[in-house]
mmCIF file of C-alpha atoms in Angstrom:
data_model
loop_
_atom_site.group_PDB
_atom_site.id
_atom_site.type_symbol
_atom_site.label_atom_id
_atom_site.label_comp_id
_atom_site.label_asym_id
_atom_site.label_seq_id
_atom_site.Cartn_x
_atom_site.Cartn_y
_atom_site.Cartn_z
ATOM 1 C CA UNK A 5 -39.650 -40.833 -15.035
ATOM 2 C CA UNK A 6 -37.462 -43.473 -16.672
ATOM 3 C CA UNK A 7 -33.729 -42.940 -16.293
ATOM 4 C CA UNK A 8 -30.610 -44.853 -17.208
ATOM 5 C CA UNK A 9 -27.744 -45.474 -14.790
ATOM 6 C CA UNK A 10 -24.446 -45.274 -16.672
ATOM 7 C CA UNK A 11 -21.006 -45.902 -15.177
ATOM 8 C CA UNK A 12 -18.115 -44.291 -17.035
ATOM 9 C CA UNK A 13 -14.437 -44.977 -16.471
ATOM 10 C CA UNK A 14 -11.854 -42.353 -17.452
ATOM 11 C CA UNK A 15 -8.401 -41.079 -16.605
ATOM 12 C CA UNK A 16 -9.516 -38.850 -13.730
ATOM 13 C CA UNK A 17 -8.063 -35.778 -15.463
ATOM 14 C CA UNK A 18 -11.027 -33.564 -14.658
ATOM 15 C CA UNK A 19 -12.915 -32.325 -11.626
ATOM 16 C CA UNK A 20 -14.423 -35.829 -11.360
ATOM 17 C CA UNK A 21 -12.634 -39.047 -10.445
ATOM 18 C CA UNK A 22 -11.785 -41.795 -12.898
ATOM 19 C CA UNK A 23 -15.022 -43.672 -12.110
ATOM 20 C CA UNK A 24 -18.281 -41.750 -12.385
ATOM 21 C CA UNK A 25 -21.936 -42.772 -12.250
ATOM 22 C CA UNK A 26 -24.384 -40.776 -14.383
ATOM 23 C CA UNK A 27 -28.171 -40.787 -14.256
ATOM 24 C CA UNK A 28 -29.600 -39.859 -17.658
ATOM 25 C CA UNK A 29 -33.222 -39.044 -18.559
ATOM 26 C CA UNK A 30 -34.279 -41.821 -20.952
ATOM 27 C CA UNK A 31 -36.496 -39.481 -22.968
ATOM 28 C CA UNK A 32 -34.419 -36.310 -23.279
ATOM 29 C CA UNK A 33 -30.870 -37.527 -22.681
ATOM 30 C CA UNK A 34 -30.415 -34.848 -20.035
ATOM 31 C CA UNK A 35 -27.950 -35.682 -17.267
ATOM 32 C CA UNK A 36 -29.943 -35.705 -14.038
ATOM 33 C CA UNK A 37 -27.172 -36.430 -11.566
ATOM 34 C CA UNK A 38 -23.450 -37.140 -11.448
ATOM 35 C CA UNK A 39 -21.831 -39.137 -8.637
ATOM 36 C CA UNK A 40 -18.125 -39.809 -8.207
ATOM 37 C CA UNK A 41 -17.566 -43.435 -7.263
ATOM 38 C CA UNK A 42 -14.064 -42.829 -5.935
ATOM 39 C CA UNK A 43 -14.292 -40.750 -2.802
ATOM 40 C CA UNK A 44 -11.715 -38.004 -2.368
ATOM 41 C CA UNK A 45 -10.939 -35.589 0.427
ATOM 42 C CA UNK A 46 -10.493 -31.861 0.823
ATOM 43 C CA UNK A 47 -6.901 -31.010 1.634
ATOM 44 C CA UNK A 48 -4.864 -27.935 2.496
ATOM 45 C CA UNK A 49 -1.819 -27.365 0.350
ATOM 46 C CA UNK A 50 0.987 -24.829 0.210
ATOM 47 C CA UNK A 51 0.873 -22.494 -2.754
ATOM 48 C CA UNK A 52 4.016 -20.622 -3.733
ATOM 49 C CA UNK A 53 2.424 -17.804 -5.670
ATOM 50 C CA UNK A 54 3.917 -15.204 -7.967
ATOM 51 C CA UNK A 55 2.454 -12.075 -6.375
ATOM 52 C CA UNK A 56 1.298 -13.039 -2.876
ATOM 53 C CA UNK A 57 4.057 -15.109 -1.330
ATOM 54 C CA UNK A 58 3.319 -18.507 0.184
ATOM 55 C CA UNK A 59 -0.337 -19.273 0.789
ATOM 56 C CA UNK A 60 -2.482 -22.005 2.273
ATOM 57 C CA UNK A 61 -4.802 -23.212 -0.481
ATOM 58 C CA UNK A 62 -7.661 -25.705 -0.599
ATOM 59 C CA UNK A 63 -7.057 -28.675 -2.890
ATOM 60 C CA UNK A 64 -8.580 -32.078 -3.598
ATOM 61 C CA UNK A 65 -6.668 -35.187 -2.516
ATOM 62 C CA UNK A 66 -7.162 -38.095 -4.909
ATOM 63 C CA UNK A 67 -4.566 -40.401 -3.387
ATOM 64 C CA UNK A 68 -1.448 -40.301 -1.236
ATOM 65 C CA UNK A 69 0.528 -38.922 -4.166
ATOM 66 C CA UNK A 70 -2.065 -37.101 -6.264
ATOM 67 C CA UNK A 71 -3.645 -33.751 -5.558
ATOM 68 C CA UNK A 72 -5.816 -31.684 -7.892
ATOM 69 C CA UNK A 73 -6.086 -27.909 -7.937
ATOM 70 C CA UNK A 74 -9.770 -28.068 -7.091
ATOM 71 C CA UNK A 75 -11.327 -26.193 -4.183
ATOM 72 C CA UNK A 76 -13.955 -28.557 -2.807
ATOM 73 C CA UNK A 77 -14.835 -26.004 -0.114
ATOM 74 C CA UNK A 78 -15.926 -23.452 -2.712
ATOM 75 C CA UNK A 79 -18.086 -25.269 -5.202
ATOM 76 C CA UNK A 80 -15.221 -27.346 -6.645
ATOM 77 C CA UNK A 81 -13.721 -24.479 -8.590
ATOM 78 C CA UNK A 82 -10.744 -25.739 -10.557
ATOM 79 C CA UNK A 83 -7.641 -24.497 -12.380
ATOM 80 C CA UNK A 84 -6.445 -25.874 -15.723
ATOM 81 C CA UNK A 85 -3.349 -25.312 -17.833
ATOM 82 C CA UNK A 86 -4.416 -24.061 -21.291
ATOM 83 C CA UNK A 87 -0.873 -24.653 -22.567
ATOM 84 C CA UNK A 88 -0.648 -21.356 -24.417
ATOM 85 C CA UNK A 89 -3.759 -21.898 -26.528
ATOM 86 C CA UNK A 90 -4.831 -18.691 -28.299
ATOM 87 C CA UNK A 91 -8.517 -17.783 -28.176
ATOM 88 C CA UNK A 92 -10.780 -15.381 -30.020
ATOM 89 C CA UNK A 93 -13.982 -17.191 -30.998
ATOM 90 C CA UNK A 94 -16.068 -20.053 -29.678
ATOM 91 C CA UNK A 95 -14.216 -22.617 -31.781
ATOM 92 C CA UNK A 96 -10.914 -21.478 -30.254
ATOM 93 C CA UNK A 97 -12.368 -21.583 -26.775
ATOM 94 C CA UNK A 98 -13.822 -25.065 -27.139
ATOM 95 C CA UNK A 99 -10.523 -26.281 -28.559
ATOM 96 C CA UNK A 100 -8.544 -24.672 -25.736
ATOM 97 C CA UNK A 101 -10.742 -26.099 -23.001
ATOM 98 C CA UNK A 102 -10.807 -29.602 -24.474
ATOM 99 C CA UNK A 103 -7.013 -29.694 -24.751
ATOM 100 C CA UNK A 104 -6.312 -28.128 -21.361
ATOM 101 C CA UNK A 105 -5.245 -30.280 -18.434
ATOM 102 C CA UNK A 106 -6.225 -30.012 -14.812
ATOM 103 C CA UNK A 107 -3.336 -28.849 -12.640
ATOM 104 C CA UNK A 108 -2.124 -31.674 -10.396
ATOM 105 C CA UNK A 109 0.692 -32.225 -7.919
ATOM 106 C CA UNK A 110 2.279 -35.104 -6.048
ATOM 107 C CA UNK A 111 3.023 -33.521 -2.661
ATOM 108 C CA UNK A 112 0.463 -30.700 -2.404
ATOM 109 C CA UNK A 113 3.113 -27.994 -2.645
ATOM 110 C CA UNK A 114 2.400 -25.909 -5.713
ATOM 111 C CA UNK A 115 4.624 -23.518 -7.649
ATOM 112 C CA UNK A 116 7.976 -21.963 -6.783
ATOM 113 C CA UNK A 117 7.191 -18.201 -6.645
ATOM 114 C CA UNK A 118 8.459 -17.770 -10.221
ATOM 115 C CA UNK A 119 7.042 -18.348 -13.682
ATOM 116 C CA UNK A 120 9.520 -21.188 -14.298
ATOM 117 C CA UNK A 121 6.952 -23.468 -12.645
ATOM 118 C CA UNK A 122 3.654 -23.470 -14.534
ATOM 119 C CA UNK A 123 1.749 -24.099 -11.304
ATOM 120 C CA UNK A 124 2.878 -20.789 -9.798
ATOM 121 C CA UNK A 125 0.302 -18.634 -11.579
ATOM 122 C CA UNK A 126 -2.235 -21.381 -10.966
ATOM 123 C CA UNK A 127 -1.784 -20.640 -7.275
ATOM 124 C CA UNK A 128 -2.448 -16.917 -7.804
ATOM 125 C CA UNK A 129 -5.570 -17.714 -9.809
ATOM 126 C CA UNK A 130 -6.821 -20.254 -7.257
ATOM 127 C CA UNK A 131 -6.243 -17.758 -4.463
ATOM 128 C CA UNK A 132 -7.975 -14.880 -6.271
ATOM 129 C CA UNK A 133 -10.978 -17.024 -7.137
ATOM 130 C CA UNK A 134 -11.228 -18.194 -3.529
ATOM 131 C CA UNK A 135 -11.080 -14.658 -2.136
ATOM 132 C CA UNK A 136 -13.726 -13.528 -4.616
ATOM 133 C CA UNK A 137 -15.967 -16.464 -3.671
ATOM 134 C CA UNK A 138 -15.575 -15.574 0.011
ATOM 135 C CA UNK A 139 -16.345 -11.901 -0.643
ATOM 136 C CA UNK A 140 -19.580 -12.683 -2.454
ATOM 137 C CA UNK A 141 -20.598 -15.349 0.059
ATOM 138 C CA UNK A 142 -19.738 -13.496 3.256
ATOM 139 C CA UNK A 143 -20.708 -9.961 2.215
ATOM 140 C CA UNK A 144 -23.662 -10.544 -0.108
ATOM 141 C CA UNK A 145 -24.773 -14.095 0.723
ATOM 142 C CA UNK A 146 -24.090 -15.261 -2.831
ATOM 143 C CA UNK A 147 -22.508 -18.701 -3.331
ATOM 144 C CA UNK A 148 -21.171 -18.948 -6.862
ATOM 145 C CA UNK A 149 -21.619 -16.701 -9.856
ATOM 146 C CA UNK A 150 -25.174 -17.848 -10.472
ATOM 147 C CA UNK A 151 -25.915 -18.246 -6.768
ATOM 148 C CA UNK A 152 -26.132 -22.014 -7.264
ATOM 149 C CA UNK A 153 -23.124 -23.030 -5.186
ATOM 150 C CA UNK A 154 -21.114 -24.102 -8.217
ATOM 151 C CA UNK A 155 -17.471 -23.155 -8.605
ATOM 152 C CA UNK A 156 -15.859 -21.949 -11.805
ATOM 153 C CA UNK A 157 -13.227 -23.365 -14.130
ATOM 154 C CA UNK A 158 -10.168 -21.179 -14.658
ATOM 155 C CA UNK A 159 -7.636 -21.602 -17.449
ATOM 156 C CA UNK A 160 -4.083 -20.417 -16.838
ATOM 157 C CA UNK A 161 -1.509 -19.847 -19.601
ATOM 158 C CA UNK A 162 -3.995 -18.578 -22.186
ATOM 159 C CA UNK A 163 -3.129 -16.371 -25.146
ATOM 160 C CA UNK A 164 -5.544 -13.941 -26.769
ATOM 161 C CA UNK A 165 -5.681 -13.316 -30.501
ATOM 162 C CA UNK A 166 -5.371 -9.649 -31.481
ATOM 163 C CA UNK A 167 -6.947 -7.688 -34.324
ATOM 164 C CA UNK A 168 -3.505 -7.332 -35.913
ATOM 165 C CA UNK A 169 -3.230 -11.090 -36.331
ATOM 166 C CA UNK A 170 -0.872 -11.771 -33.434
ATOM 167 C CA UNK A 171 -1.318 -13.147 -29.930
ATOM 168 C CA UNK A 172 -1.120 -11.368 -26.595
ATOM 169 C CA UNK A 173 -0.832 -12.582 -23.023
ATOM 170 C CA UNK A 174 -1.813 -9.197 -21.578
ATOM 171 C CA UNK A 175 -5.443 -9.980 -20.929
ATOM 172 C CA UNK A 176 -7.922 -11.986 -18.910
ATOM 173 C CA UNK A 177 -11.517 -12.822 -19.747
ATOM 174 C CA UNK A 178 -14.721 -14.430 -18.560
ATOM 175 C CA UNK A 179 -16.644 -16.349 -21.244
ATOM 176 C CA UNK A 180 -20.238 -16.990 -20.231
ATOM 177 C CA UNK A 181 -20.870 -19.544 -22.982
ATOM 178 C CA UNK A 182 -18.535 -21.949 -21.187
ATOM 179 C CA UNK A 183 -18.865 -20.413 -17.703
ATOM 180 C CA UNK A 184 -15.084 -20.168 -17.441
ATOM 181 C CA UNK A 185 -12.260 -17.688 -16.943
ATOM 182 C CA UNK A 186 -9.085 -17.355 -18.960
ATOM 183 C CA UNK A 187 -5.854 -15.743 -17.769
ATOM 184 C CA UNK A 188 -2.922 -14.525 -19.847
ATOM 185 C CA UNK A 189 0.771 -14.835 -19.022
ATOM 186 C CA UNK A 190 1.513 -11.160 -19.654
ATOM 187 C CA UNK A 191 4.419 -9.962 -21.778
ATOM 188 C CA UNK A 192 7.685 -9.680 -19.869
ATOM 189 C CA UNK A 193 9.420 -7.865 -22.724
ATOM 190 C CA UNK A 194 6.867 -5.060 -22.451
ATOM 191 C CA UNK A 195 6.831 -4.983 -18.656
ATOM 192 C CA UNK A 196 3.633 -6.949 -18.059
ATOM 193 C CA UNK A 197 3.532 -9.885 -15.670
ATOM 194 C CA UNK A 198 0.902 -12.634 -15.743
ATOM 195 C CA UNK A 199 -2.571 -11.147 -15.462
ATOM 196 C CA UNK A 200 -3.563 -13.047 -12.320
ATOM 197 C CA UNK A 201 -4.054 -10.418 -9.584
ATOM 198 C CA UNK A 202 -6.786 -10.478 -6.963
ATOM 199 C CA UNK A 203 -8.613 -7.559 -8.561
ATOM 200 C CA UNK A 204 -8.475 -9.319 -11.931
ATOM 201 C CA UNK A 205 -10.134 -12.433 -10.493
ATOM 202 C CA UNK A 206 -12.794 -10.286 -8.835
ATOM 203 C CA UNK A 207 -13.307 -8.339 -12.053
ATOM 204 C CA UNK A 208 -13.704 -11.368 -14.321
ATOM 205 C CA UNK A 209 -15.889 -13.333 -11.910
ATOM 206 C CA UNK A 210 -18.181 -10.334 -11.629
ATOM 207 C CA UNK A 211 -18.768 -10.507 -15.375
ATOM 208 C CA UNK A 212 -20.222 -13.914 -14.544
ATOM 209 C CA UNK A 213 -22.470 -12.458 -11.850
ATOM 210 C CA UNK A 214 -23.612 -9.756 -14.270
ATOM 211 C CA UNK A 215 -24.359 -12.389 -16.923
ATOM 212 C CA UNK A 216 -26.422 -14.346 -14.399
ATOM 213 C CA UNK A 217 -28.421 -11.350 -13.165
ATOM 214 C CA UNK A 218 -28.818 -8.026 -14.996
ATOM 215 C CA UNK A 219 -27.285 -9.282 -18.265
ATOM 216 C CA UNK A 220 -25.936 -5.815 -19.043
ATOM 217 C CA UNK A 221 -25.124 -5.510 -22.728
ATOM 218 C CA UNK A 222 -21.574 -4.771 -23.853
ATOM 219 C CA UNK A 223 -22.172 -1.577 -25.758
ATOM 220 C CA UNK A 224 -23.400 1.948 -25.135
ATOM 221 C CA UNK A 225 -24.099 3.018 -21.565
ATOM 222 C CA UNK A 226 -24.820 -0.579 -20.558
ATOM 223 C CA UNK A 227 -21.347 -1.629 -21.691
ATOM 224 C CA UNK A 228 -19.749 1.014 -19.513
ATOM 225 C CA UNK A 229 -21.840 -0.072 -16.539
ATOM 226 C CA UNK A 230 -20.887 -3.690 -17.222
ATOM 227 C CA UNK A 231 -17.173 -2.933 -17.064
ATOM 228 C CA UNK A 232 -17.614 -0.552 -14.129
ATOM 229 C CA UNK A 233 -19.440 -3.264 -12.186
ATOM 230 C CA UNK A 234 -16.455 -5.570 -12.613
ATOM 231 C CA UNK A 235 -13.924 -2.891 -11.677
ATOM 232 C CA UNK A 236 -15.972 -1.918 -8.629
ATOM 233 C CA UNK A 237 -16.379 -5.441 -7.273
ATOM 234 C CA UNK A 238 -12.817 -6.362 -8.239
ATOM 235 C CA UNK A 239 -11.627 -3.433 -6.128
ATOM 236 C CA UNK A 240 -13.875 -4.398 -3.219
ATOM 237 C CA UNK A 241 -12.473 -7.936 -3.384
ATOM 238 C CA UNK A 242 -8.944 -6.548 -3.206
ATOM 239 C CA UNK A 243 -9.827 -4.560 -0.083
ATOM 240 C CA UNK A 244 -11.606 -7.618 1.358
ATOM 241 C CA UNK A 245 -8.507 -9.786 0.843
ATOM 242 C CA UNK A 246 -6.513 -7.434 3.089
ATOM 243 C CA UNK A 247 -3.261 -8.827 1.707
ATOM 244 C CA UNK A 248 -0.170 -6.785 2.584
ATOM 245 C CA UNK A 249 1.418 -7.801 -0.729
ATOM 246 C CA UNK A 250 -1.336 -5.980 -2.612
ATOM 247 C CA UNK A 251 -3.142 -3.433 -0.428
ATOM 248 C CA UNK A 252 -6.600 -2.383 -1.515
ATOM 249 C CA UNK A 253 -6.804 0.661 -3.772
ATOM 250 C CA UNK A 254 -8.841 1.982 -6.670
ATOM 251 C CA UNK A 255 -6.336 0.947 -9.321
ATOM 252 C CA UNK A 256 -6.981 -1.961 -11.657
ATOM 253 C CA UNK A 257 -4.144 -4.356 -12.480
ATOM 254 C CA UNK A 258 -1.267 -2.304 -11.086
ATOM 255 C CA UNK A 259 0.269 -5.413 -9.519
ATOM 256 C CA UNK A 260 0.991 -6.810 -12.961
ATOM 257 C CA UNK A 261 2.842 -3.823 -14.399
ATOM 258 C CA UNK A 262 6.532 -3.133 -13.869
ATOM 259 C CA UNK A 263 6.091 0.613 -14.492
ATOM 260 C CA UNK A 264 3.840 1.052 -11.434
ATOM 261 C CA UNK A 265 0.933 2.239 -13.551
ATOM 262 C CA UNK A 266 -2.513 0.668 -13.588
ATOM 263 C CA UNK A 267 -4.720 -0.440 -16.440
ATOM 264 C CA UNK A 268 -7.344 1.946 -15.019
ATOM 265 C CA UNK A 269 -7.358 4.455 -12.143
ATOM 266 C CA UNK A 270 -10.957 4.563 -10.979
ATOM 267 C CA UNK A 271 -10.621 8.024 -9.421
ATOM 268 C CA UNK A 272 -9.285 9.543 -12.667
ATOM 269 C CA UNK A 273 -9.709 7.089 -15.513
ATOM 270 C CA UNK A 274 -9.525 9.841 -18.130
ATOM 271 C CA UNK A 275 -5.827 10.181 -17.310
ATOM 272 C CA UNK A 276 -5.221 7.420 -19.881
ATOM 273 C CA UNK A 277 -6.239 9.818 -22.656
ATOM 274 C CA UNK A 278 -9.086 7.579 -23.817
ATOM 275 C CA UNK A 279 -11.526 7.072 -20.967
ATOM 276 C CA UNK A 280 -14.340 9.262 -19.685
ATOM 277 C CA UNK A 281 -14.701 10.663 -16.182
ATOM 278 C CA UNK A 282 -17.848 12.608 -17.024
ATOM 279 C CA UNK A 283 -21.051 11.521 -18.733
ATOM 280 C CA UNK A 284 -21.706 13.062 -22.112
ATOM 281 C CA UNK A 285 -24.944 14.571 -23.422
ATOM 282 C CA UNK A 286 -27.003 11.933 -25.184
ATOM 283 C CA UNK A 287 -25.063 9.042 -23.680
ATOM 284 C CA UNK A 288 -22.553 6.678 -25.227
ATOM 285 C CA UNK A 289 -23.041 5.416 -28.772
ATOM 286 C CA UNK A 290 -23.382 1.619 -29.112
ATOM 287 C CA UNK A 291 -22.023 1.888 -32.663
ATOM 288 C CA UNK A 292 -18.718 3.185 -31.295
ATOM 289 C CA UNK A 293 -18.202 0.340 -28.821
ATOM 290 C CA UNK A 294 -15.197 -0.923 -30.773
ATOM 291 C CA UNK A 295 -13.673 2.532 -30.795
ATOM 292 C CA UNK A 296 -14.045 5.757 -28.859
ATOM 293 C CA UNK A 297 -16.918 4.443 -26.731
ATOM 294 C CA UNK A 298 -15.333 1.110 -25.828
ATOM 295 C CA UNK A 299 -16.845 -0.179 -22.548
ATOM 296 C CA UNK A 300 -13.371 -0.097 -20.962
ATOM 297 C CA UNK A 301 -13.378 3.667 -21.585
ATOM 298 C CA UNK A 302 -17.017 4.492 -20.769
ATOM 299 C CA UNK A 303 -16.714 2.581 -17.482
ATOM 300 C CA UNK A 304 -14.843 5.588 -16.112
ATOM 301 C CA UNK A 305 -18.119 7.343 -15.323
ATOM 302 C CA UNK A 306 -19.378 4.489 -13.128
ATOM 303 C CA UNK A 307 -15.982 3.987 -11.535
ATOM 304 C CA UNK A 308 -15.643 7.639 -10.531
ATOM 305 C CA UNK A 309 -19.222 7.661 -9.214
ATOM 306 C CA UNK A 310 -18.414 4.729 -6.960
ATOM 307 C CA UNK A 311 -15.192 6.292 -5.746
ATOM 308 C CA UNK A 312 -17.058 9.461 -4.727
ATOM 309 C CA UNK A 313 -19.837 7.436 -3.092
ATOM 310 C CA UNK A 314 -17.415 5.377 -0.999
ATOM 311 C CA UNK A 315 -14.653 7.889 -0.298
ATOM 312 C CA UNK A 316 -16.140 11.319 -0.894
ATOM 313 C CA UNK A 317 -14.165 14.325 -2.134
ATOM 314 C CA UNK A 318 -10.786 12.914 -1.170
ATOM 315 C CA UNK A 319 -7.901 12.902 -3.614
ATOM 316 C CA UNK A 320 -5.691 9.780 -3.281
ATOM 317 C CA UNK A 321 -2.289 10.619 -1.830
ATOM 318 C CA UNK A 322 0.455 11.171 -4.337
ATOM 319 C CA UNK A 323 -1.817 11.760 -7.324
ATOM 320 C CA UNK A 324 -1.472 15.538 -7.434
ATOM 321 C CA UNK A 325 -5.232 15.866 -7.813
ATOM 322 C CA UNK A 326 -7.474 18.115 -5.779
ATOM 323 C CA UNK A 327 -11.147 17.425 -5.006
ATOM 324 C CA UNK A 328 -12.536 20.225 -7.148
ATOM 325 C CA UNK A 329 -10.584 18.965 -10.173
ATOM 326 C CA UNK A 330 -11.842 15.427 -9.700
ATOM 327 C CA UNK A 331 -15.562 16.244 -9.813
ATOM 328 C CA UNK A 332 -17.092 17.098 -13.176
ATOM 329 C CA UNK A 333 -19.275 19.732 -11.491
ATOM 330 C CA UNK A 334 -16.541 21.034 -9.169
ATOM 331 C CA UNK A 335 -18.182 19.599 -6.040
ATOM 332 C CA UNK A 336 -15.406 19.375 -3.432
ATOM 333 C CA UNK A 337 -17.612 18.756 -0.409
ATOM 334 C CA UNK A 338 -18.835 15.165 -0.789
ATOM 335 C CA UNK A 339 -18.647 12.846 2.212
ATOM 336 C CA UNK A 340 -18.203 9.155 1.459
ATOM 337 C CA UNK A 341 -20.426 6.525 3.033
ATOM 338 C CA UNK A 342 -17.680 3.874 3.100
ATOM 339 C CA UNK A 343 -16.964 0.911 0.874
ATOM 340 C CA UNK A 344 -19.238 -1.500 2.725
ATOM 341 C CA UNK A 345 -22.422 0.511 2.278
ATOM 342 C CA UNK A 346 -21.486 1.663 -1.201
ATOM 343 C CA UNK A 347 -20.792 -1.930 -2.233
ATOM 344 C CA UNK A 348 -24.131 -3.166 -0.916
ATOM 345 C CA UNK A 349 -25.995 -0.442 -2.781
ATOM 346 C CA UNK A 350 -24.141 -1.235 -6.009
ATOM 347 C CA UNK A 351 -24.623 -5.004 -5.645
ATOM 348 C CA UNK A 352 -28.356 -4.617 -5.032
ATOM 349 C CA UNK A 353 -28.760 -2.402 -8.075
ATOM 350 C CA UNK A 354 -26.626 -4.675 -10.284
ATOM 351 C CA UNK A 355 -28.397 -7.902 -9.358
ATOM 352 C CA UNK A 356 -31.962 -6.739 -8.749
ATOM 353 C CA UNK A 357 -32.564 -3.526 -10.710
ATOM 354 C CA UNK A 358 -30.293 -3.154 -13.719
ATOM 355 C CA UNK A 359 -31.406 -4.729 -17.008
ATOM 356 C CA UNK A 360 -29.553 -5.497 -20.219
ATOM 357 C CA UNK A 361 -30.200 -1.997 -21.565
ATOM 358 C CA UNK A 362 -29.746 0.138 -18.438
ATOM 359 C CA UNK A 363 -28.347 3.596 -19.168
ATOM 360 C CA UNK A 364 -26.334 5.758 -16.798
ATOM 361 C CA UNK A 365 -29.360 7.934 -15.888
ATOM 362 C CA UNK A 366 -31.327 4.743 -15.221
ATOM 363 C CA UNK A 367 -28.444 3.450 -13.096
ATOM 364 C CA UNK A 368 -28.734 6.622 -11.043
ATOM 365 C CA UNK A 369 -32.428 5.883 -10.441
ATOM 366 C CA UNK A 370 -31.704 2.224 -9.667
ATOM 367 C CA UNK A 371 -28.987 2.954 -7.116
ATOM 368 C CA UNK A 372 -31.143 5.636 -5.489
ATOM 369 C CA UNK A 373 -33.915 3.060 -5.134
ATOM 370 C CA UNK A 374 -31.448 0.491 -3.758
ATOM 371 C CA UNK A 375 -30.122 2.995 -1.231
ATOM 372 C CA UNK A 376 -33.659 3.820 -0.166
ATOM 373 C CA UNK A 377 -34.508 0.163 0.355
ATOM 374 C CA UNK A 378 -31.340 -0.513 2.333
ATOM 375 C CA UNK A 379 -30.991 2.681 4.356
ATOM 376 C CA UNK A 380 -34.244 4.598 3.996
ATOM 377 C CA UNK A 381 -35.600 7.245 1.683
ATOM 378 C CA UNK A 382 -34.047 10.600 2.447
ATOM 379 C CA UNK A 383 -31.170 8.942 4.277
ATOM 380 C CA UNK A 384 -27.627 10.273 4.181
ATOM 381 C CA UNK A 385 -26.688 7.248 2.091
ATOM 382 C CA UNK A 386 -29.354 7.949 -0.514
ATOM 383 C CA UNK A 387 -28.412 11.616 -0.661
ATOM 384 C CA UNK A 388 -24.773 10.641 -1.133
ATOM 385 C CA UNK A 389 -25.749 8.478 -4.116
ATOM 386 C CA UNK A 390 -27.482 11.420 -5.762
ATOM 387 C CA UNK A 391 -24.581 13.770 -5.119
ATOM 388 C CA UNK A 392 -21.984 11.288 -6.406
ATOM 389 C CA UNK A 393 -23.882 10.802 -9.666
ATOM 390 C CA UNK A 394 -24.238 14.546 -10.116
ATOM 391 C CA UNK A 395 -20.475 14.856 -9.659
ATOM 392 C CA UNK A 396 -20.001 12.766 -12.842
ATOM 393 C CA UNK A 397 -22.780 14.650 -14.691
ATOM 394 C CA UNK A 398 -25.397 11.910 -14.486
ATOM 395 C CA UNK A 399 -28.572 13.721 -13.517
#
């Protein structure tokens, strides 16, 4: 193979240094290897986050007075400032990413625990991404979204275009085309803080895992399973973090709302007046994915299944629910197998058994097979999977 060695000098405002050597295939133009010519060092900084207090965070030291918000211990995941760029389509996204700047600091102390410092939410994002990386690596043996050891780019201070023609900061997203995550700044006037919680990071990064494995579609039953997968893993990441500032629960995004509510309550998602707790005859209609059968609504079936599998017929304290009300078939006698086993069953099904078109009944079969492989056919764990699916009317 003939290859060219090319040395490029830049401003160092990226995950690479200002002097980089590239090896390029002479025939195809494909980049074969990239080598920084200025050696840097992993460092430990102090992050003054918005939601989680002061944290020790991994950064990249470029010089005595320059640190980048890059985690060299976790695949060189990095955090950029999108400067309020509004995104909706690929053109917007490419524009936002090209104009964003890597977050840097002079003394390795980041943020000030308030939104007056743009680095503050960068700390929350960096922390959430790191916890999610550790969860996948330590629990499931997966390093990086694609299992290739590569970190992810995150863009703070993003806006999201709405169908009404305006912009909103109350959102976060993973975009597989650019293998990156985007985080909104919330809307203080409406009681929403920046959307940078631990469960949000876990949720969005799991969209990347789904894209790299099962490739679940974003409509019909598959769309609901796609969103449920992200809620489920996002919740498991929150429990894994074991952070007293945000104890693990089955509520999505509650840390970011001033009214104490969540974007979704996994144990009773239908309480929002739009979502489904119970599967419907014939399944969810892909043609209604922008309306009544939006994946954020149809995910309620998968979320409630997982809650029953992990916790059993136990109503969360303070909800006013009782076990018989929670189950679509009135089953009040389920015994949970715990989050660890439930998470391993779900992960195995998501990454090794689900396909782009998996339906809820097929997800039942896939998780039963996963439980059998992990814990044995006829095991208590496999029986619990069957009972939990029946409790949400997936038979």
